[in-house]
């Protein structure tokens, strides 16, 4: 690209008045469960959901060993099946941070190697805030013409702001690798 | 198609709109692979990276650089000169003070340090990686696309992309909306990475001449043709505010300052 190429930029309502009418918390949805599975295991022809229930003992062991706590005991794991058999696992997991709530999908090979991480959802609010009347006030006064702007799940395309940390995803990946070692590696579906 | 991965210590989004899912997927994969490759090449913490090799290099010894790293040194030297030393990615490890970045000799792809110093391209590296990721994305999806590395955004093609900038006083609120076509927008602010000293918040951007840090409540956004330029100019404008006007003009950029409810174009 030539350094003389030009850009165009337009400000929309870049006034102080906009401060008083926040567009709500930021949320972005990237991939559905199915899409994330396909992106992580493009050659898979089938994904089988595993029924995983962990005893308190094993949960605590995994947390202690990985140094990362479970955010939910609902373990969402699929086995990826290809032409020549099992390819590995896809785990969907949620992590909470101070500023963010991230759902991501992690692909692990049969030998416990990380094959990829895809963020599937990102939002800067906990789900429970939706029912908090104070928080809901954020949306009051938004016109119905702007309805698409105020929906919680609305995907606001692009935010420029300082770096948000993905540290919690790293912690979650570590916890799930421990889950693989302790449980998934030897898992047989009942 | 839009996807995101945890890379460069942040959330990196890549988007293309070719209309062909397979082409989009291939393009996005290529852009992510390029970011992973560059992160390894430029990380100060990876002992095999050229940056780590340069940092441990003895004074007077020569090191051959890859094109990407040589270009990064070149543009940094250019910015260092343009800003009379304010943009400075070098540090003297022994004294923990800014070093003299001009005491690096770069001939073609061969580099030498003339005094003991180490470099850290934290003030420009993310933007630079965004530029190169966009170049890769474009190879596979020439129509239009976007790369956003934790707020360092670049878009290309005919598509006009809507953008939002966070409020400097409340990171959960969006301050203003804008549209960008064929350019880069970077924002530097304190909300996610400030530090506290004496009850006041600061950002980890320091004036190399006197060591003072930038006010944590300030947010600076810069629009330019390339993300390396916008990234570096946010740091320079955070330090100089109105006095950075000439540099903004020299780089054909635009800068916006935000503090509390206060917002203006420089």
Short mmCIF file of C-alpha atoms in Angstrom, two decimals, chain A residues 142-149:
data_model
loop_
_atom_site.label_atom_id
_atom_site.label_comp_id
_atom_site.label_asym_id
_atom_site.label_seq_id
_atom_site.Cartn_x
_atom_site.Cartn_y
_atom_site.Cartn_z
CA UNK A 142 -33.05 5.21 23.60
CA UNK A 143 -35.48 5.58 20.77
CA UNK A 144 -37.08 2.56 19.17
CA UNK A 145 -35.52 3.65 15.91
CA UNK A 146 -32.23 2.89 17.61
CA UNK A 147 -33.50 -0.38 19.01
CA UNK A 148 -30.80 -2.36 17.33
CA UNK A 149 -28.24 -0.30 19.22
#
